[in-house]
Amino acid sequence: MRARAAGVLLAMAPALTGCSRDIAGRGERARPIEMLVVTDAETLDPRYATDAVALRTTRLVHAGLVRLDETTLAPMPYLARGWTWMDPETLRVELRDDVRFHSGARFTSRDVVATLHAFADASVASRHARVVDAISSVTAESDHAVRIHLARPHATLLTDLELPILREDEAAGPPRPDGTLDGLGPFAVEERTPGEITLSPAAGSAMPLPRHAVVIRTVHDENARALRMHAQRADLVVNGLSPTLLPSLEKVQGVSIVGRPGANLTYMLARTDQGWLASAHVRRALAMAIDRHTIATTLFAGHAQVASTLLPPSHWAHTDEPPLPWSPAKAREELAEAHAGRLHLTLLTSTDRLRGTIARVIAQELSDVGVDVDVVPLELGTLLARLSAGDFELATLQLPEFTEPNVLRVFLHSSSIPPAGANRARIRDPEVDRLLDDGDRTLSPDMRKQIYAELERRVRDQAWILPLWHEDQIAVMNPRAQGFVPSAEGRWLSLATLP
C-alpha cells in the first residue's frame, strides 16, 4: 500500500483492517479479478484523465455527486442524496452523510466547494475545466448541503456533476498521476507499476464494499489477451478483443460473452483548415467512399451499428437524419467538383490490430475513388499529441462515452481548438458555434433535440466530422467475473458488485 502521512495512515487503519478481515477466508476468491486493457492509462488523476482507460479507472477510485444510469445514462444520485432546482439558475444539492474518503476523512460540502473551484481554476489547468464554465459560484449551506449558482441557464448541469469530488486540501494541488489522490469510490489505488494498476476494495465509500480486489493489466497484443483468457489467467476483457475472435472464445468452457449497444462513436477526423481537406467537396468524397455497412458486418461481426449521425440510436437526442450515402461514383463527382485530381494523404490510427485492419480497408476504398492513403499506426499518446499539434491529415478516433450531446462542444466549437479543447479538426463554423451555444443554454429536452438535429445536418452537409459506426460494449468473462454487466457508455463500475 502506498505510503501516506502518519495521521492519514492511522485514520485508514480501521478501514484497511476491516477490508482484510472481509477478504480473509475466501480462499481462491480472494485472488484479485484480473482485467485486461489495450493501452496504459495516461494518468490516474481525474482532473486530467481523458483517455478511456484513465477515465474508467478513475471512476472506480473517485465518485461524483451523480453517476449515470447504466442503460439510460440519466443522472442519478451518488454522493448526492438528492437535489432541488430553486430556479433555472440555482440548484440545491443535499449530500450523503454516510460516506468517507479512503483515508477515513469525512465527506462534507467543503470538499464539493473546493473541487468545483479547483476544476475552474486556471492554475490547476484541468482538462475538464469547461465542464464547470457555467457555474458562477458554489456555497456550502451546511456540512451536507450546497447551493450551485449558474451564470446562465445550463441544460447539462446535473450530468456535469458526475465530476469526481476530491478532498478539500487536495483539490487544487499539483498533478498526482500515480493515483494517490484520496477518493470516494469503491476502490483505492494500491499500486501502480508500468502496465499494471492494483485496486483494493475501499470501505466507507459511495458503494458497498466490493468483494474482490482488481488488477488492471495492459496487454497490447490481441493474441496475448485472447490466450490469457483462454487459459483463465485473466478474468475479464471489455471491448479488448476483435469481434471476429468471439466465436472461438464462445467455445471455451467457462467463458461467457455479454454485449449491448454502445453509447459511443467511431469517426474519421480531417484537418479542415489547410490543403485539399479544407474543401467540403473533398471531405464529402471521403465520407461517401467508405462502405461502413460492410465493415460493421464483417470486421465487427455485426457487433456495430452504422452511424447515420453523430449521436447513437439509443440516445434521447438521436434523430433519424439520413447519412451521406456510400457511393463511390458520387465520391468521384465530389472530387471532380473540387478539381482535386488524385490526392495523397496520410491516415493516423492506433497500433491495435483491428484498428489497423480497418484503416487499411478504408485506405483501399479511398484509393478506389482517387485518394491514395498511407496508414500510420501510432501509440495512443503519440497519436493524440500529433492531433493536438495539428500534425496530421486524417485520423480514425473513437468518442468512447457519448453521454450528453453537449460534449460535442469540446470537439466542434471554434473556442475548443487545441490547446483550449479537443476540436482537433480546427473547425471554424459560426453556424456550428451558434447551434452548440443554443443547445447548451436551452433547458427543454424537446427543443434541445431539434437544435442537435439541425447541428447534425450542418455537420453532415459540411462533412466536418465523418461518423462511421457505434460499437457494441462487449464483455468477455471467465467464471470469476461472471455477473459483470457492461454499461452503455462502457464504464466498469460493475466490478464493484461482482459476487
PDB file of C-alpha atoms in Angstrom, residues 186-445:
ATOM      1  CA  PRO A 186     -15.419   1.735  -4.232  1.00  0.00           C
ATOM      2  CA  PHE A 187     -11.715   1.085  -4.873  1.00  0.00           C
ATOM      3  CA  ALA A 188      -8.410   2.644  -3.807  1.00  0.00           C
ATOM      4  CA  VAL A 189      -5.199   2.544  -5.836  1.00  0.00           C
ATOM      5  CA  GLU A 190      -2.906   0.144  -4.004  1.00  0.00           C
ATOM      6  CA  GLU A 191      -0.065   0.205  -6.510  1.00  0.00           C
ATOM      7  CA  ARG A 192       0.706   1.428  -9.993  1.00  0.00           C
ATOM      8  CA  THR A 193       3.589  -0.023 -11.986  1.00  0.00           C
ATOM      9  CA  PRO A 194       4.186   0.084 -15.754  1.00  0.00           C
ATOM     10  CA  GLY A 195       1.381  -1.887 -17.366  1.00  0.00           C
ATOM     11  CA  GLU A 196      -0.418  -2.733 -14.125  1.00  0.00           C
ATOM     12  CA  ILE A 197      -2.796  -0.998 -11.708  1.00  0.00           C
ATOM     13  CA  THR A 198      -3.831  -2.755  -8.499  1.00  0.00           C
ATOM     14  CA  LEU A 199      -7.058  -1.590  -6.865  1.00  0.00           C
ATOM     15  CA  SER A 200      -8.120  -2.652  -3.376  1.00  0.00           C
ATOM     16  CA  PRO A 201     -11.702  -2.572  -2.019  1.00  0.00           C
ATOM     17  CA  ALA A 202     -12.434   0.608  -0.067  1.00  0.00           C
ATOM     18  CA  ALA A 203     -14.695   0.608   2.985  1.00  0.00           C
ATOM     19  CA  GLY A 204     -16.993   3.545   3.669  1.00  0.00           C
ATOM     20  CA  SER A 205     -17.112   4.695   0.053  1.00  0.00           C
ATOM     21  CA  ALA A 206     -20.071   5.683  -2.097  1.00  0.00           C
ATOM     22  CA  MET A 207     -20.868   1.996  -2.715  1.00  0.00           C
ATOM     23  CA  PRO A 208     -20.884  -1.144  -0.549  1.00  0.00           C
ATOM     24  CA  LEU A 209     -17.501  -2.773  -0.008  1.00  0.00           C
ATOM     25  CA  PRO A 210     -16.538  -4.783  -3.140  1.00  0.00           C
ATOM     26  CA  ARG A 211     -15.830  -8.468  -2.624  1.00  0.00           C
ATOM     27  CA  HIS A 212     -12.724  -8.523  -4.839  1.00  0.00           C
ATOM     28  CA  ALA A 213      -9.569  -6.548  -5.426  1.00  0.00           C
ATOM     29  CA  VAL A 214      -8.893  -5.774  -9.102  1.00  0.00           C
ATOM     30  CA  VAL A 215      -5.752  -5.809 -11.223  1.00  0.00           C
ATOM     31  CA  ILE A 216      -5.970  -3.802 -14.467  1.00  0.00           C
ATOM     32  CA  ARG A 217      -3.260  -5.213 -16.701  1.00  0.00           C
ATOM     33  CA  THR A 218      -2.174  -3.721 -20.017  1.00  0.00           C
ATOM     34  CA  VAL A 219      -1.612  -6.313 -22.726  1.00  0.00           C
ATOM     35  CA  HIS A 220      -1.001  -4.607 -26.051  1.00  0.00           C
ATOM     36  CA  ASP A 221      -1.159  -7.681 -28.270  1.00  0.00           C
ATOM     37  CA  GLU A 222      -4.625  -9.012 -29.029  1.00  0.00           C
ATOM     38  CA  ASN A 223      -3.472 -12.620 -29.411  1.00  0.00           C
ATOM     39  CA  ALA A 224      -1.856 -12.429 -25.987  1.00  0.00           C
ATOM     40  CA  ARG A 225      -5.113 -11.121 -24.487  1.00  0.00           C
ATOM     41  CA  ALA A 226      -7.085 -13.945 -26.083  1.00  0.00           C
ATOM     42  CA  LEU A 227      -4.597 -16.579 -24.894  1.00  0.00           C
ATOM     43  CA  ARG A 228      -4.697 -15.281 -21.313  1.00  0.00           C
ATOM     44  CA  MET A 229      -8.482 -15.515 -21.347  1.00  0.00           C
ATOM     45  CA  HIS A 230      -8.377 -18.973 -22.934  1.00  0.00           C
ATOM     46  CA  ALA A 231      -6.007 -20.219 -20.216  1.00  0.00           C
ATOM     47  CA  GLN A 232      -8.084 -18.475 -17.487  1.00  0.00           C
ATOM     48  CA  ARG A 233      -5.039 -16.454 -16.436  1.00  0.00           C
ATOM     49  CA  ALA A 234      -7.262 -13.381 -16.767  1.00  0.00           C
ATOM     50  CA  ASP A 235     -10.900 -12.893 -15.821  1.00  0.00           C
ATOM     51  CA  LEU A 236     -12.335 -10.075 -17.908  1.00  0.00           C
ATOM     52  CA  VAL A 237     -11.855  -8.121 -21.124  1.00  0.00           C
ATOM     53  CA  VAL A 238     -14.212  -5.287 -22.072  1.00  0.00           C
ATOM     54  CA  ASN A 239     -14.004  -4.119 -25.691  1.00  0.00           C
ATOM     55  CA  GLY A 240     -10.491  -5.512 -25.978  1.00  0.00           C
ATOM     56  CA  LEU A 241     -10.964  -8.401 -28.400  1.00  0.00           C
ATOM     57  CA  SER A 242     -11.892  -8.287 -32.070  1.00  0.00           C
ATOM     58  CA  PRO A 243     -15.485  -9.375 -32.683  1.00  0.00           C
ATOM     59  CA  THR A 244     -14.210 -11.932 -35.189  1.00  0.00           C
ATOM     60  CA  LEU A 245     -12.429 -13.715 -32.307  1.00  0.00           C
ATOM     61  CA  LEU A 246     -15.573 -14.044 -30.228  1.00  0.00           C
ATOM     62  CA  PRO A 247     -16.981 -17.202 -31.865  1.00  0.00           C
ATOM     63  CA  SER A 248     -13.823 -19.158 -30.989  1.00  0.00           C
ATOM     64  CA  LEU A 249     -13.864 -17.914 -27.385  1.00  0.00           C
ATOM     65  CA  GLU A 250     -17.527 -18.852 -27.016  1.00  0.00           C
ATOM     66  CA  LYS A 251     -16.445 -22.482 -27.445  1.00  0.00           C
ATOM     67  CA  VAL A 252     -14.077 -22.311 -24.447  1.00  0.00           C
ATOM     68  CA  GLN A 253     -15.582 -23.922 -21.365  1.00  0.00           C
ATOM     69  CA  GLY A 254     -16.471 -21.345 -18.726  1.00  0.00           C
ATOM     70  CA  VAL A 255     -16.154 -18.318 -20.987  1.00  0.00           C
ATOM     71  CA  SER A 256     -19.267 -16.170 -21.459  1.00  0.00           C
ATOM     72  CA  ILE A 257     -19.802 -13.118 -23.625  1.00  0.00           C
ATOM     73  CA  VAL A 258     -22.268 -10.309 -22.973  1.00  0.00           C
ATOM     74  CA  GLY A 259     -22.888  -7.404 -25.338  1.00  0.00           C
ATOM     75  CA  ARG A 260     -25.103  -4.359 -25.585  1.00  0.00           C
ATOM     76  CA  PRO A 261     -25.353  -1.360 -27.966  1.00  0.00           C
ATOM     77  CA  GLY A 262     -22.790   1.232 -27.040  1.00  0.00           C
ATOM     78  CA  ALA A 263     -23.167   4.956 -26.434  1.00  0.00           C
ATOM     79  CA  ASN A 264     -20.023   5.798 -28.403  1.00  0.00           C
ATOM     80  CA  LEU A 265     -18.941   6.998 -31.824  1.00  0.00           C
ATOM     81  CA  THR A 266     -16.103   5.910 -34.090  1.00  0.00           C
ATOM     82  CA  TYR A 267     -15.349   8.620 -36.626  1.00  0.00           C
ATOM     83  CA  MET A 268     -12.831   9.903 -39.132  1.00  0.00           C
ATOM     84  CA  LEU A 269     -11.226  13.248 -38.477  1.00  0.00           C
ATOM     85  CA  ALA A 270      -9.782  15.518 -41.157  1.00  0.00           C
ATOM     86  CA  ARG A 271      -7.744  18.654 -40.603  1.00  0.00           C
ATOM     87  CA  THR A 272     -10.196  21.076 -42.153  1.00  0.00           C
ATOM     88  CA  ASP A 273      -8.186  24.298 -42.223  1.00  0.00           C
ATOM     89  CA  GLN A 274      -5.490  23.536 -44.765  1.00  0.00           C
ATOM     90  CA  GLY A 275      -4.805  21.807 -48.069  1.00  0.00           C
ATOM     91  CA  TRP A 276      -7.417  19.904 -50.017  1.00  0.00           C
ATOM     92  CA  LEU A 277      -9.191  18.859 -46.806  1.00  0.00           C
ATOM     93  CA  ALA A 278     -10.355  22.471 -46.388  1.00  0.00           C
ATOM     94  CA  SER A 279     -12.809  21.682 -49.194  1.00  0.00           C
ATOM     95  CA  ALA A 280     -16.197  20.277 -48.167  1.00  0.00           C
ATOM     96  CA  HIS A 281     -16.309  18.535 -51.562  1.00  0.00           C
ATOM     97  CA  VAL A 282     -13.209  16.517 -50.668  1.00  0.00           C
ATOM     98  CA  ARG A 283     -14.453  15.693 -47.178  1.00  0.00           C
ATOM     99  CA  ARG A 284     -17.822  14.556 -48.556  1.00  0.00           C
ATOM    100  CA  ALA A 285     -15.986  12.408 -51.087  1.00  0.00           C
ATOM    101  CA  LEU A 286     -14.123  10.667 -48.276  1.00  0.00           C
ATOM    102  CA  ALA A 287     -17.381  10.010 -46.428  1.00  0.00           C
ATOM    103  CA  MET A 288     -19.129   8.553 -49.469  1.00  0.00           C
ATOM    104  CA  ALA A 289     -16.175   6.326 -50.400  1.00  0.00           C
ATOM    105  CA  ILE A 290     -16.251   4.296 -47.149  1.00  0.00           C
ATOM    106  CA  ASP A 291     -18.505   1.224 -47.090  1.00  0.00           C
ATOM    107  CA  ARG A 292     -19.347   1.401 -43.397  1.00  0.00           C
ATOM    108  CA  HIS A 293     -22.039  -1.297 -43.546  1.00  0.00           C
ATOM    109  CA  THR A 294     -19.664  -3.956 -44.849  1.00  0.00           C
ATOM    110  CA  ILE A 295     -17.038  -3.060 -42.245  1.00  0.00           C
ATOM    111  CA  ALA A 296     -19.640  -3.236 -39.450  1.00  0.00           C
ATOM    112  CA  THR A 297     -20.989  -6.612 -40.550  1.00  0.00           C
ATOM    113  CA  THR A 298     -17.640  -8.270 -41.335  1.00  0.00           C
ATOM    114  CA  LEU A 299     -14.767  -6.837 -39.297  1.00  0.00           C
ATOM    115  CA  PHE A 300     -17.099  -6.243 -36.342  1.00  0.00           C
ATOM    116  CA  ALA A 301     -19.075  -9.445 -36.989  1.00  0.00           C
ATOM    117  CA  GLY A 302     -22.288  -7.460 -36.650  1.00  0.00           C
ATOM    118  CA  HIS A 303     -21.322  -6.003 -33.251  1.00  0.00           C
ATOM    119  CA  ALA A 304     -21.550  -2.411 -34.508  1.00  0.00           C
ATOM    120  CA  GLN A 305     -24.259  -0.155 -35.914  1.00  0.00           C
ATOM    121  CA  VAL A 306     -23.580   2.096 -38.875  1.00  0.00           C
ATOM    122  CA  ALA A 307     -23.661   5.720 -37.732  1.00  0.00           C
ATOM    123  CA  SER A 308     -26.249   7.766 -39.574  1.00  0.00           C
ATOM    124  CA  THR A 309     -25.423  10.813 -37.432  1.00  0.00           C
ATOM    125  CA  LEU A 310     -23.111  11.625 -34.526  1.00  0.00           C
ATOM    126  CA  LEU A 311     -25.472  10.567 -31.738  1.00  0.00           C
ATOM    127  CA  PRO A 312     -26.027   6.829 -31.115  1.00  0.00           C
ATOM    128  CA  PRO A 313     -29.537   5.462 -31.851  1.00  0.00           C
ATOM    129  CA  SER A 314     -30.331   4.814 -28.173  1.00  0.00           C
ATOM    130  CA  HIS A 315     -29.573   8.408 -27.187  1.00  0.00           C
ATOM    131  CA  TRP A 316     -32.523  10.598 -26.254  1.00  0.00           C
ATOM    132  CA  ALA A 317     -31.395  13.319 -28.675  1.00  0.00           C
ATOM    133  CA  HIS A 318     -30.811  10.991 -31.653  1.00  0.00           C
ATOM    134  CA  THR A 319     -32.615  11.848 -34.897  1.00  0.00           C
ATOM    135  CA  ASP A 320     -33.082   9.647 -37.930  1.00  0.00           C
ATOM    136  CA  GLU A 321     -31.333  12.010 -40.305  1.00  0.00           C
ATOM    137  CA  PRO A 322     -30.084  10.196 -43.432  1.00  0.00           C
ATOM    138  CA  PRO A 323     -26.278   9.953 -43.640  1.00  0.00           C
ATOM    139  CA  LEU A 324     -24.142  10.752 -46.629  1.00  0.00           C
ATOM    140  CA  PRO A 325     -24.650   7.575 -48.685  1.00  0.00           C
ATOM    141  CA  TRP A 326     -21.980   5.078 -49.635  1.00  0.00           C
ATOM    142  CA  SER A 327     -21.472   5.882 -53.304  1.00  0.00           C
ATOM    143  CA  PRO A 328     -18.025   5.658 -54.933  1.00  0.00           C
ATOM    144  CA  ALA A 329     -19.478   7.266 -58.069  1.00  0.00           C
ATOM    145  CA  LYS A 330     -20.707  10.332 -56.148  1.00  0.00           C
ATOM    146  CA  ALA A 331     -17.379  10.439 -54.274  1.00  0.00           C
ATOM    147  CA  ARG A 332     -15.574  10.767 -57.610  1.00  0.00           C
ATOM    148  CA  GLU A 333     -18.016  13.509 -58.640  1.00  0.00           C
ATOM    149  CA  GLU A 334     -17.251  15.469 -55.441  1.00  0.00           C
ATOM    150  CA  LEU A 335     -13.515  15.175 -56.068  1.00  0.00           C
ATOM    151  CA  ALA A 336     -14.007  16.346 -59.648  1.00  0.00           C
ATOM    152  CA  GLU A 337     -16.059  19.308 -58.391  1.00  0.00           C
ATOM    153  CA  ALA A 338     -13.113  20.278 -56.173  1.00  0.00           C
ATOM    154  CA  HIS A 339     -10.685  19.876 -59.109  1.00  0.00           C
ATOM    155  CA  ALA A 340      -8.565  17.870 -56.721  1.00  0.00           C
ATOM    156  CA  GLY A 341      -7.033  15.349 -59.082  1.00  0.00           C
ATOM    157  CA  ARG A 342      -5.540  12.255 -57.458  1.00  0.00           C
ATOM    158  CA  LEU A 343      -4.750  13.037 -53.814  1.00  0.00           C
ATOM    159  CA  HIS A 344      -2.140  11.587 -51.491  1.00  0.00           C
ATOM    160  CA  LEU A 345      -2.953  11.704 -47.752  1.00  0.00           C
ATOM    161  CA  THR A 346      -1.816  10.082 -44.507  1.00  0.00           C
ATOM    162  CA  LEU A 347      -4.225   8.353 -42.105  1.00  0.00           C
ATOM    163  CA  LEU A 348      -3.247   8.043 -38.445  1.00  0.00           C
ATOM    164  CA  THR A 349      -4.633   5.165 -36.419  1.00  0.00           C
ATOM    165  CA  SER A 350      -3.808   3.223 -33.256  1.00  0.00           C
ATOM    166  CA  THR A 351      -1.489   0.214 -33.026  1.00  0.00           C
ATOM    167  CA  ASP A 352      -4.419  -2.070 -32.160  1.00  0.00           C
ATOM    168  CA  ARG A 353      -4.611  -4.855 -34.751  1.00  0.00           C
ATOM    169  CA  LEU A 354      -8.323  -4.431 -35.527  1.00  0.00           C
ATOM    170  CA  ARG A 355      -7.963  -0.659 -35.888  1.00  0.00           C
ATOM    171  CA  GLY A 356      -5.027  -1.175 -38.217  1.00  0.00           C
ATOM    172  CA  THR A 357      -7.014  -3.623 -40.339  1.00  0.00           C
ATOM    173  CA  ILE A 358      -9.946  -1.204 -40.538  1.00  0.00           C
ATOM    174  CA  ALA A 359      -7.619   1.655 -41.518  1.00  0.00           C
ATOM    175  CA  ARG A 360      -6.136  -0.424 -44.344  1.00  0.00           C
ATOM    176  CA  VAL A 361      -9.617  -1.315 -45.619  1.00  0.00           C
ATOM    177  CA  ILE A 362     -10.564   2.370 -45.570  1.00  0.00           C
ATOM    178  CA  ALA A 363      -7.325   3.221 -47.391  1.00  0.00           C
ATOM    179  CA  GLN A 364      -8.181   0.740 -50.146  1.00  0.00           C
ATOM    180  CA  GLU A 365     -11.696   2.134 -50.521  1.00  0.00           C
ATOM    181  CA  LEU A 366     -10.361   5.685 -50.753  1.00  0.00           C
ATOM    182  CA  SER A 367      -7.806   4.569 -53.307  1.00  0.00           C
ATOM    183  CA  ASP A 368     -10.644   3.222 -55.458  1.00  0.00           C
ATOM    184  CA  VAL A 369     -12.086   6.745 -55.822  1.00  0.00           C
ATOM    185  CA  GLY A 370      -8.770   8.537 -56.380  1.00  0.00           C
ATOM    186  CA  VAL A 371      -7.272   9.176 -52.910  1.00  0.00           C
ATOM    187  CA  ASP A 372      -4.028   7.361 -52.108  1.00  0.00           C
ATOM    188  CA  VAL A 373      -3.607   6.886 -48.359  1.00  0.00           C
ATOM    189  CA  ASP A 374      -0.619   5.923 -46.227  1.00  0.00           C
ATOM    190  CA  VAL A 375      -1.694   4.298 -42.939  1.00  0.00           C
ATOM    191  CA  VAL A 376       0.441   5.303 -39.937  1.00  0.00           C
ATOM    192  CA  PRO A 377      -0.179   3.311 -36.706  1.00  0.00           C
ATOM    193  CA  LEU A 378       0.805   5.151 -33.519  1.00  0.00           C
ATOM    194  CA  GLU A 379       0.658   4.584 -29.780  1.00  0.00           C
ATOM    195  CA  LEU A 380      -2.269   6.481 -28.282  1.00  0.00           C
ATOM    196  CA  GLY A 381      -0.198   9.165 -26.549  1.00  0.00           C
ATOM    197  CA  THR A 382       1.766   9.917 -29.710  1.00  0.00           C
ATOM    198  CA  LEU A 383      -1.405   9.888 -31.798  1.00  0.00           C
ATOM    199  CA  LEU A 384      -3.196  12.390 -29.553  1.00  0.00           C
ATOM    200  CA  ALA A 385      -0.108  14.618 -29.348  1.00  0.00           C
ATOM    201  CA  ARG A 386       0.105  14.817 -33.132  1.00  0.00           C
ATOM    202  CA  LEU A 387      -3.602  15.558 -33.435  1.00  0.00           C
ATOM    203  CA  SER A 388      -3.433  18.324 -30.839  1.00  0.00           C
ATOM    204  CA  ALA A 389      -0.379  19.816 -32.570  1.00  0.00           C
ATOM    205  CA  GLY A 390      -2.160  19.713 -35.935  1.00  0.00           C
ATOM    206  CA  ASP A 391       0.436  17.321 -37.345  1.00  0.00           C
ATOM    207  CA  PHE A 392      -1.962  15.150 -39.353  1.00  0.00           C
ATOM    208  CA  GLU A 393      -4.267  14.987 -42.357  1.00  0.00           C
ATOM    209  CA  LEU A 394      -6.693  12.145 -41.495  1.00  0.00           C
ATOM    210  CA  ALA A 395      -7.206  10.057 -38.371  1.00  0.00           C
ATOM    211  CA  THR A 396      -9.665   7.487 -37.054  1.00  0.00           C
ATOM    212  CA  LEU A 397     -10.773   8.008 -33.458  1.00  0.00           C
ATOM    213  CA  GLN A 398     -13.459   6.955 -31.022  1.00  0.00           C
ATOM    214  CA  LEU A 399     -15.524   9.079 -28.672  1.00  0.00           C
ATOM    215  CA  PRO A 400     -15.866   6.308 -26.055  1.00  0.00           C
ATOM    216  CA  GLU A 401     -18.574   7.848 -23.858  1.00  0.00           C
ATOM    217  CA  PHE A 402     -21.375   9.737 -25.594  1.00  0.00           C
ATOM    218  CA  THR A 403     -23.407  10.574 -22.510  1.00  0.00           C
ATOM    219  CA  GLU A 404     -24.574  14.121 -23.282  1.00  0.00           C
ATOM    220  CA  PRO A 405     -24.833  15.893 -26.678  1.00  0.00           C
ATOM    221  CA  ASN A 406     -23.215  18.990 -25.188  1.00  0.00           C
ATOM    222  CA  VAL A 407     -19.920  17.048 -25.276  1.00  0.00           C
ATOM    223  CA  LEU A 408     -19.868  17.886 -28.990  1.00  0.00           C
ATOM    224  CA  ARG A 409     -18.949  21.420 -27.966  1.00  0.00           C
ATOM    225  CA  VAL A 410     -15.482  20.197 -26.995  1.00  0.00           C
ATOM    226  CA  PHE A 411     -14.965  18.635 -30.439  1.00  0.00           C
ATOM    227  CA  LEU A 412     -16.718  21.098 -32.762  1.00  0.00           C
ATOM    228  CA  HIS A 413     -16.810  24.610 -31.265  1.00  0.00           C
ATOM    229  CA  SER A 414     -14.245  27.124 -32.516  1.00  0.00           C
ATOM    230  CA  SER A 415     -13.418  28.048 -28.915  1.00  0.00           C
ATOM    231  CA  SER A 416     -12.219  24.458 -28.358  1.00  0.00           C
ATOM    232  CA  ILE A 417      -9.359  24.401 -30.856  1.00  0.00           C
ATOM    233  CA  PRO A 418      -6.255  22.977 -29.088  1.00  0.00           C
ATOM    234  CA  PRO A 419      -4.873  23.724 -26.615  1.00  0.00           C
ATOM    235  CA  ALA A 420      -8.242  25.065 -25.390  1.00  0.00           C
ATOM    236  CA  GLY A 421     -10.136  21.850 -26.184  1.00  0.00           C
ATOM    237  CA  ALA A 422     -10.358  18.845 -28.495  1.00  0.00           C
ATOM    238  CA  ASN A 423     -11.514  20.497 -31.743  1.00  0.00           C
ATOM    239  CA  ARG A 424      -8.520  18.876 -33.418  1.00  0.00           C
ATOM    240  CA  ALA A 425     -10.111  19.233 -36.862  1.00  0.00           C
ATOM    241  CA  ARG A 426      -9.761  23.031 -36.440  1.00  0.00           C
ATOM    242  CA  ILE A 427     -13.434  23.596 -37.347  1.00  0.00           C
ATOM    243  CA  ARG A 428     -14.409  27.259 -37.535  1.00  0.00           C
ATOM    244  CA  ASP A 429     -18.085  27.451 -38.480  1.00  0.00           C
ATOM    245  CA  PRO A 430     -20.244  30.249 -36.994  1.00  0.00           C
ATOM    246  CA  GLU A 431     -23.421  28.212 -37.602  1.00  0.00           C
ATOM    247  CA  VAL A 432     -21.997  25.221 -35.710  1.00  0.00           C
ATOM    248  CA  ASP A 433     -20.949  27.540 -32.872  1.00  0.00           C
ATOM    249  CA  ARG A 434     -24.428  29.090 -32.705  1.00  0.00           C
ATOM    250  CA  LEU A 435     -26.181  25.737 -32.528  1.00  0.00           C
ATOM    251  CA  LEU A 436     -23.815  24.426 -29.855  1.00  0.00           C
ATOM    252  CA  ASP A 437     -24.377  27.574 -27.803  1.00  0.00           C
ATOM    253  CA  ASP A 438     -28.150  27.224 -28.177  1.00  0.00           C
ATOM    254  CA  GLY A 439     -28.049  23.565 -27.123  1.00  0.00           C
ATOM    255  CA  ASP A 440     -26.018  24.453 -24.055  1.00  0.00           C
ATOM    256  CA  ARG A 441     -28.428  27.066 -22.708  1.00  0.00           C
ATOM    257  CA  THR A 442     -31.792  25.596 -23.748  1.00  0.00           C
ATOM    258  CA  LEU A 443     -33.474  23.651 -20.922  1.00  0.00           C
ATOM    259  CA  SER A 444     -36.352  21.970 -22.803  1.00  0.00           C
ATOM    260  CA  PRO A 445     -35.340  18.444 -23.957  1.00  0.00           C
TER     261      PRO A 445
END
